[in-house]
XYZ file of C-alpha atoms in Angstrom:
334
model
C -5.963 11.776 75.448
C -6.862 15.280 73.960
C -5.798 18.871 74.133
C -5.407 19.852 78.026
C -9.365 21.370 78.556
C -9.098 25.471 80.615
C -11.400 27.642 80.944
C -12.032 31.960 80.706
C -12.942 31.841 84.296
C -9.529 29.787 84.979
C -7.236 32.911 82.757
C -8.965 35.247 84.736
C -8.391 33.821 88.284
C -4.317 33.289 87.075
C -4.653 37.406 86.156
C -3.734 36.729 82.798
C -6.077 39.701 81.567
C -4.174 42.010 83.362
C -1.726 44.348 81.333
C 0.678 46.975 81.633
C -0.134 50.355 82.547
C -1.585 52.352 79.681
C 1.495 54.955 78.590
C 3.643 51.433 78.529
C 1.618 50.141 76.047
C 2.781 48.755 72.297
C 0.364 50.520 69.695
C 0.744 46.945 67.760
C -1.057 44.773 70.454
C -3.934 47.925 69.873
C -6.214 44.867 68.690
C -5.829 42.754 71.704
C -6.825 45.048 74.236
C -10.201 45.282 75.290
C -9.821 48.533 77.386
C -8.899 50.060 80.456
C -9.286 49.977 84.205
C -7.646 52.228 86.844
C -5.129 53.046 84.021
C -4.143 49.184 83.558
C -4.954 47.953 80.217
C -7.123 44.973 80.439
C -6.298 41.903 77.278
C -9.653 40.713 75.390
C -9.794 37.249 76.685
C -12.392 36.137 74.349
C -9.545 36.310 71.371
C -6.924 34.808 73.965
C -9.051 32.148 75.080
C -8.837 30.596 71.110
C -5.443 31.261 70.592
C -4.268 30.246 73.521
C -6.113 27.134 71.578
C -4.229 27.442 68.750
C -1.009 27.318 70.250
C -1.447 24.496 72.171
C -2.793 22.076 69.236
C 0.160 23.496 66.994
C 2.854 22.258 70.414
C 0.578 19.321 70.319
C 1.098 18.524 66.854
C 4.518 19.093 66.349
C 5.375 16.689 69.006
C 2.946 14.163 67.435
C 5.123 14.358 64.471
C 8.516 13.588 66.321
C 9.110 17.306 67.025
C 11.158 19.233 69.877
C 9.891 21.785 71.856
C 12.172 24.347 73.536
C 10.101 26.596 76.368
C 12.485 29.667 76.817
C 11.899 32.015 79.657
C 14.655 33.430 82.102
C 13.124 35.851 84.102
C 12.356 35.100 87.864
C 8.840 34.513 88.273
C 9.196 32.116 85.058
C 12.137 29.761 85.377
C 11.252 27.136 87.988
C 7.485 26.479 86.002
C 9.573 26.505 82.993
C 12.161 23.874 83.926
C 9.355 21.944 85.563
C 6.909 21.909 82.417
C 9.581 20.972 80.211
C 10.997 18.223 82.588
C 7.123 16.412 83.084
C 6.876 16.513 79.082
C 9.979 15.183 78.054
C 10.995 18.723 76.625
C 13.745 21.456 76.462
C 14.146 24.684 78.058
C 16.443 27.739 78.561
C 15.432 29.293 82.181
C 19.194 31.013 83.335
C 20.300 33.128 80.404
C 20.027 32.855 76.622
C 23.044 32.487 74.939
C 23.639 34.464 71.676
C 24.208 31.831 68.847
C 22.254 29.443 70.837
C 20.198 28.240 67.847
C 21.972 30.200 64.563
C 25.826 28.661 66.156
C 24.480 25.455 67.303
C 28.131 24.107 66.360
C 29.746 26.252 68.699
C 26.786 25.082 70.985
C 26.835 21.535 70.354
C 30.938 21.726 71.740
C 30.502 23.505 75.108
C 27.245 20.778 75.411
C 30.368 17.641 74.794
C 32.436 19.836 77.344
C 28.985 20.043 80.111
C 28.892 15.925 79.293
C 32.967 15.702 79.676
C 32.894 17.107 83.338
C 30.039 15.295 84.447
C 31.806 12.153 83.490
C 35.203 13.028 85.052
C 33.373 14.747 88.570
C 31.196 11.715 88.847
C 33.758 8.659 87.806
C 36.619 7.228 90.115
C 39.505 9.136 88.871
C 38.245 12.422 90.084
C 40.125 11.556 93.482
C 43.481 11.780 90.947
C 42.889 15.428 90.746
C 43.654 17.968 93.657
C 40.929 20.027 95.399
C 41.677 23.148 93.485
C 41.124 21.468 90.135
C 38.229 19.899 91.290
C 36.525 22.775 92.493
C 37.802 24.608 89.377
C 36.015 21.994 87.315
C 32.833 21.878 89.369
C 32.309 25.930 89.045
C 32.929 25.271 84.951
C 30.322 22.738 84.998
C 28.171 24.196 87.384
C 27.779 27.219 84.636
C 27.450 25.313 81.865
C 24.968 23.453 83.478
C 22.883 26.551 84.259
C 23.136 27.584 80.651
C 22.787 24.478 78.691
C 21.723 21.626 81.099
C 18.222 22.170 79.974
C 19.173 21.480 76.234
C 21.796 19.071 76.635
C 19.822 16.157 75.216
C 18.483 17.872 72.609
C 20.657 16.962 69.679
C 20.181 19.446 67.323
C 17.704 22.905 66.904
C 14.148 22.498 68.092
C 11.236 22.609 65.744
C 9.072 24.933 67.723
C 9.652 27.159 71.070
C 7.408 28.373 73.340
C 8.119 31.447 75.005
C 7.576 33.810 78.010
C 8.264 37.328 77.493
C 9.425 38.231 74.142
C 11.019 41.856 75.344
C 13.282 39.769 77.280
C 13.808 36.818 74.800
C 14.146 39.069 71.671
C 17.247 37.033 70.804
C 16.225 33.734 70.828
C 12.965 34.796 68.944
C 14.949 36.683 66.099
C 17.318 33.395 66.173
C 13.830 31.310 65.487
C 12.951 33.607 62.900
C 15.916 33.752 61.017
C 15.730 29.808 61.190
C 12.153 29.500 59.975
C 11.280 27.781 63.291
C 7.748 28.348 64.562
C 7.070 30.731 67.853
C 4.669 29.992 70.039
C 4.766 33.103 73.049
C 3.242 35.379 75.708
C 2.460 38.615 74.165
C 1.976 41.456 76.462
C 0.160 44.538 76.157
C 3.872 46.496 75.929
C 5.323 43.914 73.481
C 5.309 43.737 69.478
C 3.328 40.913 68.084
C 4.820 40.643 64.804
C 7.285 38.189 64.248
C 5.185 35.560 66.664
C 3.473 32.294 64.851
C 1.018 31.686 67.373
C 0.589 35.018 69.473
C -0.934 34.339 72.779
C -2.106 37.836 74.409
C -1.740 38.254 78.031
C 0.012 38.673 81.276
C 3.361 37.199 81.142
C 4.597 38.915 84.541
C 2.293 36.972 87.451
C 3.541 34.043 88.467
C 0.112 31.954 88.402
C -0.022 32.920 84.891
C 3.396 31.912 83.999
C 2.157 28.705 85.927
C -0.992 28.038 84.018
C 0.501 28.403 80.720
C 3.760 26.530 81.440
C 1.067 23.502 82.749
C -1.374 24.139 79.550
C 2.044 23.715 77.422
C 3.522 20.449 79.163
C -0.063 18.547 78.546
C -0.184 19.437 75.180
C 3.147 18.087 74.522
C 2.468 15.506 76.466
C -0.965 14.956 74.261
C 1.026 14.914 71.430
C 3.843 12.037 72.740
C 0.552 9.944 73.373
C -0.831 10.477 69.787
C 2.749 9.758 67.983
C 2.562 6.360 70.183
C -1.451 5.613 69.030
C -0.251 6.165 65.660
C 2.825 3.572 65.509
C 0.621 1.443 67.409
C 1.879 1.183 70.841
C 0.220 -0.552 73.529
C 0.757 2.398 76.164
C -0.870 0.409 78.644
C 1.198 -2.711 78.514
C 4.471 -0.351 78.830
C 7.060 -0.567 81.036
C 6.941 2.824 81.799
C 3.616 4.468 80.054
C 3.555 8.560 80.292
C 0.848 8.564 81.793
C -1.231 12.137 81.621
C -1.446 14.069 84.902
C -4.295 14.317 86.915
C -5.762 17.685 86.291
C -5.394 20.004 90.231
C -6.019 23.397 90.010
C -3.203 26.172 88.559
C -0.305 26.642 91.729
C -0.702 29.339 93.322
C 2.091 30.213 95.996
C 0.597 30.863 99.555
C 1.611 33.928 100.768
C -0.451 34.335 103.769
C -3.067 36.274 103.152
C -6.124 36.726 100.541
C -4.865 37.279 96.615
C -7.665 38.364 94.772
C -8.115 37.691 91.119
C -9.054 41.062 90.556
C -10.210 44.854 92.738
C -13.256 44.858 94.722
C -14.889 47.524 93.098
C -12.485 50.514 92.075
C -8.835 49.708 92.741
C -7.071 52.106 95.190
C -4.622 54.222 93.913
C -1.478 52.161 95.671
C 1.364 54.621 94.268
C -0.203 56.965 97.450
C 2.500 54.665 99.449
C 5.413 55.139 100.180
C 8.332 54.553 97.678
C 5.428 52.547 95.699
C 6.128 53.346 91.734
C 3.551 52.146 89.334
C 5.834 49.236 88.579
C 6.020 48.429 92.006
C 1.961 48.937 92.225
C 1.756 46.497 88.942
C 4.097 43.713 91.011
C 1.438 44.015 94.135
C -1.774 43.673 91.716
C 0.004 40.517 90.372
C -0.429 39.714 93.943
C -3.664 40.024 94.125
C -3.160 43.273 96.077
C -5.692 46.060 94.821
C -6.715 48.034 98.024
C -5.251 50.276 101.364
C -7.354 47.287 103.861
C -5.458 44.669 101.966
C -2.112 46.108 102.669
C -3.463 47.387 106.214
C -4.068 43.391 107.448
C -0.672 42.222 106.692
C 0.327 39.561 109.097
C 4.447 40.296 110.032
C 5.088 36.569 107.906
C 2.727 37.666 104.956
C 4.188 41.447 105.087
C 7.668 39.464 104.625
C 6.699 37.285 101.630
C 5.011 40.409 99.829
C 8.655 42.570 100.586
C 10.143 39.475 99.053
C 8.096 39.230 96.138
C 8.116 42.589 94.972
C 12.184 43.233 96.230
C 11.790 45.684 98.927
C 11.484 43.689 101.666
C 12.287 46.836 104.015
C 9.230 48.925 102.816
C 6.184 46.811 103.540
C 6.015 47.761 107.172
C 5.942 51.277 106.143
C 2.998 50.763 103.553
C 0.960 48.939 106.416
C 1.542 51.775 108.551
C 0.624 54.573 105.877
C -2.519 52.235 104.910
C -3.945 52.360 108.553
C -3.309 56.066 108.547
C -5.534 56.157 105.141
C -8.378 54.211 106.343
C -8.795 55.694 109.382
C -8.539 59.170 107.727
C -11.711 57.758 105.222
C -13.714 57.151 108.045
């Protein structure tokens, strides 16, 4: 096995090279950025592309050496690809909420993990029918939110040795946690984040989902890269395993189907989509994540993919209105 192959024209399809709008910038990630369009600041994929690289032979090698990897993200559009990497790799992840202490208190930690594994045992063994419904149920909520907390690091047995992150405005405690533990960061740097601090800075988008996706997948095969190499090394016979981890066969990045054509980037000049309705320019950087650039895109809505885009971007009452004012639009341009 070797270090998970990807290509510019793959970042570019996922929209990684798309940033933040240019007032929301962070002067600090100046050196990334290779300029702007339609007042989006674009990332220089020719520096992401190697250390993007970087990051994935430094996950690759700590696992190699017997290391843990904890993927952190918590936001939305990131926690079902991160469970999911983390799961196919043999990993750890945070993907509800990051709990202060998680990694500088990992006593404290380590107790409410034996109190996750105590109420498994008792919900799950025969004497749960000795309890009444009540404290059954009461027990079941307790472990139900420990579960969403810590069931992702339950197994892990002690601080990780590198984490991978998505987002590190939202995940500025766990990465000052990592810092003040001399433990390596690997992370998602967008254009309105601060680089410093970060081991292995990887510039780009870290609010669409098929980015999330692609790194999330590029992470899980180097881990799973580096399991294979640890098991070279002692001299194991992968093949003649029981159960060999086997390496996944390579599909394209997931992309969720909502109905109608996501581009990878505007035809031309983007339209000006704040001319809606109740559209913001955070609402207008959730549609480009889309794949949404222009009025005709907006104006073709199908009544199921109108629904998923309300969905996506939470105002699932609006669309209807930006289809109509779209129409309107075009016809006035002609």
């Amino acid at each position: 096995m070797a270090l998970p192959d990807f290509s510019m024209r793959q970042l570019l399809e996922a929209g990684v090279h798309f940033g933040h709008q240019a007032h929301r910038w962070n002067p600090k990630m100046g050196q990334y950025i290779f300029g702007t369009r339609s007042n989006i600041h674009i990332v220089d994929l020719a520096q992401t592309v190697p250390m993007l690289h970087t990051a994935l032979k430094a996950v690759s090698d700590t696992v190699a050496k017997g290391g843990r990897i904890l993927f952190v993200g918590t936001k939305r559009q990131a926690q079902d690809a991160i469970a999911d990497a983390a799961k196919r790799c043999a990993q750890y992840y945070v993907n509800s909420r990051w709990l202060g202490g998680t990694l500088t208190n990992w006593k404290t930690i380590s107790g409410s993990i034996s109190r996750l594994r105590k109420l498994d045992e008792i919900l799950n063994s025969a004497d749960a029918g000795g309890y009444t419904k009540k404290e059954r149920l009461t027990m079941q909520r307790e472990r139900d939110k420990l579960d969403r907390s810590l069931g992702g690091i339950k197994d892990m047995g002690g601080v990780p040795d590198l984490i991978f992150v998505i987002d590190t405005n939202k995940e500025d405690i766990a990465i000052k946690e990592a810092r003040r533990l001399n433990i390596p960061v690997a992370a998602i740097v967008d254009t309105n984040c601060d680089p410093n601090g970060i081991t292995y800075v990887v510039p780009g988008n870290d609010d669409a989902s098929r980015a999330v996706s692609l790194y999330c997948d590029l992470i899980a095969k180097a881990a799973i890269d580096g399991i294979a190499r640890a098991q070279g090394e002692r001299g194991v016979d992968i093949g003649a395993s029981e159960k060999p981890i086997a390496e996944p066969i390579p599909t394209a990045p997931a992309t969720a189907d909502l109905g109608f054509e996501q581009l990878p980037g505007p035809r031309g000049v983007a339209d000006d989509l704040k001319k809606l309705p109740g559209v913001s320019g955070a609402i207008e950087k959730q549609l480009n994540d889309l794949g949404i650039f222009h009025y005709s895109q907006i104006a073709e809505l199908s009544p199921t993919a109108a629904h998923n885009v309300g969905e996506e971007v939470g105002l699932p009452g609006r669309v209807d209105g930006w289809i109509a004012k779209a129409k309107t639009m075009l016809a006035d341009a002609e």
